[in-house]
Amino acid sequence: MAGVIVITGSSRGIGAATACLAARQGYDVCVNYIRDAAAAEEVAGKVRAAGRRAIAVQANVGNEEEIERLFKAVDRELGRLTVLVNNAAVVGQSRRRVETLRAQAVNALLAANVTGAIVCAREAILRMSTKHGGAGGAIVNVSSASSRIGAPNLWVDYAASKGAIDSFTIGLAQEVAGEGIRVNAVRPGLIDTDIHAATGMPDRVARAEKMIPMKRAGAAEEVAESILWLASPAASYVSGAILDVAGAVR
Ligand code: NAP
C-alpha cells in the first residue's frame, strides 16, 4: 500500500528515523543528504534490510537545480512519488542576536529552510496532483516549536524560517486539497539529535530537558511516528494541520 517517499535530510536525526520507520511500513525510500554520504548509505542499507528499495541522493535543498536532479533520480529509480517529507534544515551557530546578522547568512538559511521546502513541494505537486495526471499523495513539513516561541537570543532567523513553514503548510493545504494532496506539518520541540552539537551546544538537551513539562527531550523516532501517521491513509481527512510533538511545551 505504502509507496515511494522522499525524505530530505535523512542521513541522520529525525529524517533517518523516519526513513527506517517508513521502510518498516512498506515505503521505498529516497534518502537525501548534503555531506555525509556514508551515513546516508547506512540508512539506505537499513531500508533495504527491511525489504524495501532505497536510493541515497546527495542534493542541497538550498539549490533549485539540485532539487530537480533529486526528484528526477526518484522518477528514474523508484517510480511514482507518494509522499514528500520536507525535513532538511539548517540552524547555524546558537546565541546569535539580530544586530549581528548579515544578509548573506540569513539568505542562505532561508534558501535551505524555506525556499528549499517550497521548491521540493513544487516538484512533488507536479508528480502527485490529479491536475497534473498524478494519483495524489501527501506532504509533511517539519517545522519547529521555535516558530511559536521565537527563540530570542538564540536563533530568531531560524525561528522565523519555521514560521514561514507553518504559513506555507496552511496555504498549500488549501491550494491542493481538491487535487488529492494533503499537506500537514509536525512541530517538534527539543529532540535529542546531533543538531544541538552542530549549533555549538552539545549539552543543550541535558540542560533544557528539565524545563519541558514531560521532563525529557523527545526521540527522533517519536517525531517519525507522527510524520508517518500524517502521511498515511489513517489521516485521510487531516490537511492543513500543524501537530506539536513537544512534550506539552506551549
Ligand atoms: P540533524 O540531526 O542536524 O540532521 C540534519 C539532516 O539534514 C542531515 O541529514 C543533513 O545531511 C541534512 N541537511 C542539512 N542541510 C541540508 C541541505 N541544505 N540539503 C539537504 N540536506 C541537508 O537535524 P534534526 O535534528 O534531525 O532536524 C530535522 C528537522 O527537525 C529540521 O527541519 C529541524 O529544523 C527540525 N527540528 C529539530 C529539532 C531538534 O531539537 N532536533 C527541534 C525542532 C525542529 P548531512 O548528514 O549530509 O549533513
XYZ file of N, CA, C and O in Angstrom, residues 60-126:
268
model
N 21.676 19.519 -2.279
C 21.466 20.634 -1.359
C 20.075 21.221 -1.615
O 19.812 21.724 -2.707
N 19.198 21.180 -0.619
C 17.845 21.708 -0.835
C 17.828 23.236 -0.934
O 16.798 23.817 -1.247
N 18.963 23.845 -0.725
C 19.073 25.282 -0.955
C 19.375 25.621 -2.400
O 19.611 26.789 -2.721
N 19.367 24.617 -3.281
C 19.732 24.828 -4.684
C 18.678 24.193 -5.597
O 18.459 22.979 -5.553
N 18.023 25.012 -6.409
C 16.894 24.543 -7.223
C 17.300 23.428 -8.196
O 16.580 22.433 -8.345
N 18.446 23.582 -8.865
C 18.869 22.560 -9.841
C 19.111 21.220 -9.133
O 18.799 20.159 -9.664
N 19.686 21.286 -7.936
C 19.967 20.036 -7.217
C 18.666 19.350 -6.770
O 18.559 18.127 -6.764
N 17.667 20.160 -6.422
C 16.356 19.586 -6.065
C 15.749 18.893 -7.281
O 15.231 17.771 -7.194
N 15.841 19.547 -8.446
C 15.273 18.942 -9.669
C 15.978 17.625 -9.986
O 15.338 16.634 -10.355
N 17.295 17.615 -9.790
C 18.064 16.372 -10.031
C 17.627 15.271 -9.059
O 17.493 14.101 -9.444
N 17.373 15.645 -7.805
C 16.925 14.682 -6.788
C 15.606 14.007 -7.216
O 15.476 12.778 -7.184
N 14.640 14.820 -7.629
C 13.331 14.249 -7.987
C 13.401 13.428 -9.278
O 12.694 12.425 -9.411
N 14.283 13.832 -10.200
C 14.452 13.026 -11.434
C 15.053 11.661 -11.094
O 14.699 10.647 -11.698
N 15.950 11.630 -10.121
C 16.530 10.342 -9.694
C 15.445 9.443 -9.108
O 15.423 8.225 -9.342
N 14.523 10.055 -8.371
C 13.409 9.273 -7.795
C 12.526 8.722 -8.914
O 12.167 7.542 -8.915
N 12.177 9.570 -9.898
C 11.353 9.117 -11.039
C 11.992 7.898 -11.701
O 11.336 6.907 -11.993
N 13.285 8.015 -11.931
C 14.037 7.011 -12.693
C 14.195 5.711 -11.902
O 14.003 4.629 -12.434
N 14.520 5.857 -10.607
C 14.965 4.665 -9.864
C 13.920 4.082 -8.917
O 13.989 2.904 -8.578
N 12.948 4.893 -8.497
C 11.938 4.350 -7.563
C 10.526 4.392 -8.131
O 9.667 3.613 -7.733
N 10.276 5.322 -9.055
C 8.934 5.395 -9.658
C 8.059 6.454 -9.018
O 8.556 7.394 -8.401
N 6.760 6.273 -9.134
C 5.794 7.324 -8.799
C 5.828 7.726 -7.322
O 5.690 6.884 -6.443
N 6.002 9.018 -7.117
C 6.123 9.564 -5.758
C 4.778 9.558 -5.030
O 3.757 9.918 -5.600
N 4.797 9.175 -3.752
C 3.578 9.173 -2.939
C 3.641 10.199 -1.806
O 2.638 10.815 -1.474
N 4.839 10.332 -1.206
C 4.964 11.202 -0.020
C 6.266 11.999 -0.093
O 7.323 11.446 -0.425
N 6.172 13.283 0.234
C 7.368 14.123 0.438
C 7.402 14.542 1.903
O 6.403 15.050 2.435
N 8.560 14.351 2.544
C 8.771 14.912 3.880
C 9.845 15.992 3.760
O 11.000 15.708 3.453
N 9.434 17.232 3.949
C 10.363 18.369 3.929
C 10.998 18.482 5.305
O 10.487 19.194 6.184
N 12.101 17.765 5.497
C 12.717 17.681 6.829
C 14.044 18.460 6.943
O 14.351 18.986 7.991
N 14.819 18.510 5.857
C 16.154 19.128 5.933
C 16.047 20.589 6.360
O 15.175 21.318 5.899
N 16.946 20.990 7.244
C 17.010 22.401 7.636
C 18.362 22.671 8.265
O 19.014 21.760 8.761
N 18.761 23.921 8.211
C 19.984 24.328 8.890
C 19.612 25.299 10.010
O 18.609 26.015 9.918
N 20.425 25.296 11.067
C 20.165 26.195 12.191
C 21.266 27.249 12.285
O 21.003 28.425 12.473
N 22.505 26.818 12.130
C 23.639 27.737 12.302
C 24.052 27.802 13.759
O 23.511 27.097 14.609
N 25.007 28.669 14.045
C 25.524 28.781 15.413
C 24.459 29.373 16.339
O 23.665 30.219 15.932
N 24.470 28.917 17.595
C 23.481 29.408 18.552
C 23.908 30.748 19.139
O 25.016 31.227 18.899
N 23.020 31.302 19.923
C 23.254 32.532 20.692
C 23.643 33.710 19.802
O 24.526 34.481 20.125
N 22.977 33.817 18.636
C 23.246 34.981 17.792
C 22.085 35.973 17.959
O 20.931 35.571 18.039
N 22.432 37.252 18.027
C 21.405 38.287 18.130
C 21.230 38.951 16.777
O 22.148 38.960 15.958
N 20.050 39.522 16.556
C 19.713 40.036 15.228
C 20.692 41.124 14.784
O 21.039 41.212 13.603
N 21.203 41.929 15.738
C 22.095 43.015 15.293
C 23.436 42.499 14.766
O 24.217 43.258 14.219
N 23.683 41.195 14.907
C 24.934 40.625 14.384
C 24.738 39.947 13.022
O 25.700 39.478 12.423
N 23.494 39.861 12.563
C 23.225 39.060 11.361
C 23.617 39.786 10.078
O 23.422 40.994 9.964
N 24.128 39.022 9.108
C 24.452 39.542 7.783
C 23.448 38.959 6.782
O 23.056 37.791 6.893
N 23.088 39.742 5.779
C 22.069 39.322 4.812
C 22.449 38.007 4.129
O 21.592 37.137 3.911
N 23.730 37.850 3.820
C 24.147 36.647 3.093
C 23.839 35.379 3.907
O 23.335 34.384 3.370
N 24.118 35.428 5.202
C 23.876 34.256 6.052
C 22.374 34.017 6.222
O 21.906 32.871 6.191
N 21.607 35.101 6.387
C 20.149 34.947 6.527
C 19.579 34.353 5.242
O 18.750 33.429 5.268
N 20.030 34.858 4.092
C 19.520 34.351 2.813
C 19.861 32.868 2.624
O 19.049 32.107 2.097
N 21.060 32.467 3.061
C 21.451 31.052 2.914
C 20.547 30.176 3.780
O 20.097 29.102 3.357
N 20.239 30.647 4.998
C 19.355 29.881 5.880
C 17.946 29.773 5.279
O 17.356 28.696 5.240
N 17.434 30.912 4.776
C 16.079 30.891 4.200
C 16.034 30.061 2.923
O 15.029 29.399 2.635
N 17.127 30.054 2.168
C 17.170 29.263 0.922
C 16.999 27.786 1.234
O 16.257 27.068 0.549
N 17.667 27.308 2.279
C 17.552 25.885 2.633
C 16.218 25.597 3.330
O 15.509 24.660 2.966
N 15.872 26.412 4.318
C 14.736 26.069 5.187
C 13.375 26.413 4.596
O 12.391 25.733 4.893
N 13.318 27.475 3.792
C 12.015 27.922 3.267
C 11.919 27.679 1.761
O 11.078 26.894 1.305
N 12.797 28.322 0.984
C 12.718 28.148 -0.478
C 12.882 26.672 -0.830
O 12.175 26.159 -1.706
N 13.792 25.985 -0.141
C 14.010 24.562 -0.418
C 12.740 23.745 -0.220
O 12.377 22.913 -1.052
N 12.035 24.000 0.878
C 10.791 23.256 1.141
C 9.738 23.577 0.088
O 9.002 22.697 -0.364
N 9.677 24.842 -0.331
C 8.670 25.239 -1.328
C 8.989 24.609 -2.685
O 8.102 24.084 -3.372
N 10.258 24.617 -3.070
C 10.629 24.048 -4.381
C 10.455 22.522 -4.358
O 9.984 21.935 -5.339
N 10.798 21.881 -3.252
C 10.546 20.422 -3.149
C 9.049 20.142 -3.257
O 8.632 19.189 -3.926
N 8.230 20.975 -2.618
C 6.768 20.792 -2.710
C 6.312 20.955 -4.154
O 5.466 20.200 -4.634
N 6.867 21.942 -4.850
C 6.513 22.134 -6.272
C 6.782 20.852 -7.058
O 5.915 20.376 -7.813
N 7.974 20.286 -6.866
C 8.318 19.066 -7.613
C 7.377 17.915 -7.238
O 6.993 17.115 -8.094
N 7.000 17.847 -5.965
C 6.079 16.787 -5.528
C 4.695 16.996 -6.136
O 4.062 16.048 -6.614
N 4.221 18.239 -6.141
C 2.877 18.531 -6.687
C 2.825 18.182 -8.171
O 1.842 17.598 -8.649
N 3.888 18.512 -8.899
C 3.916 18.205 -10.339
C 3.790 16.702 -10.591
O 3.323 16.282 -11.645
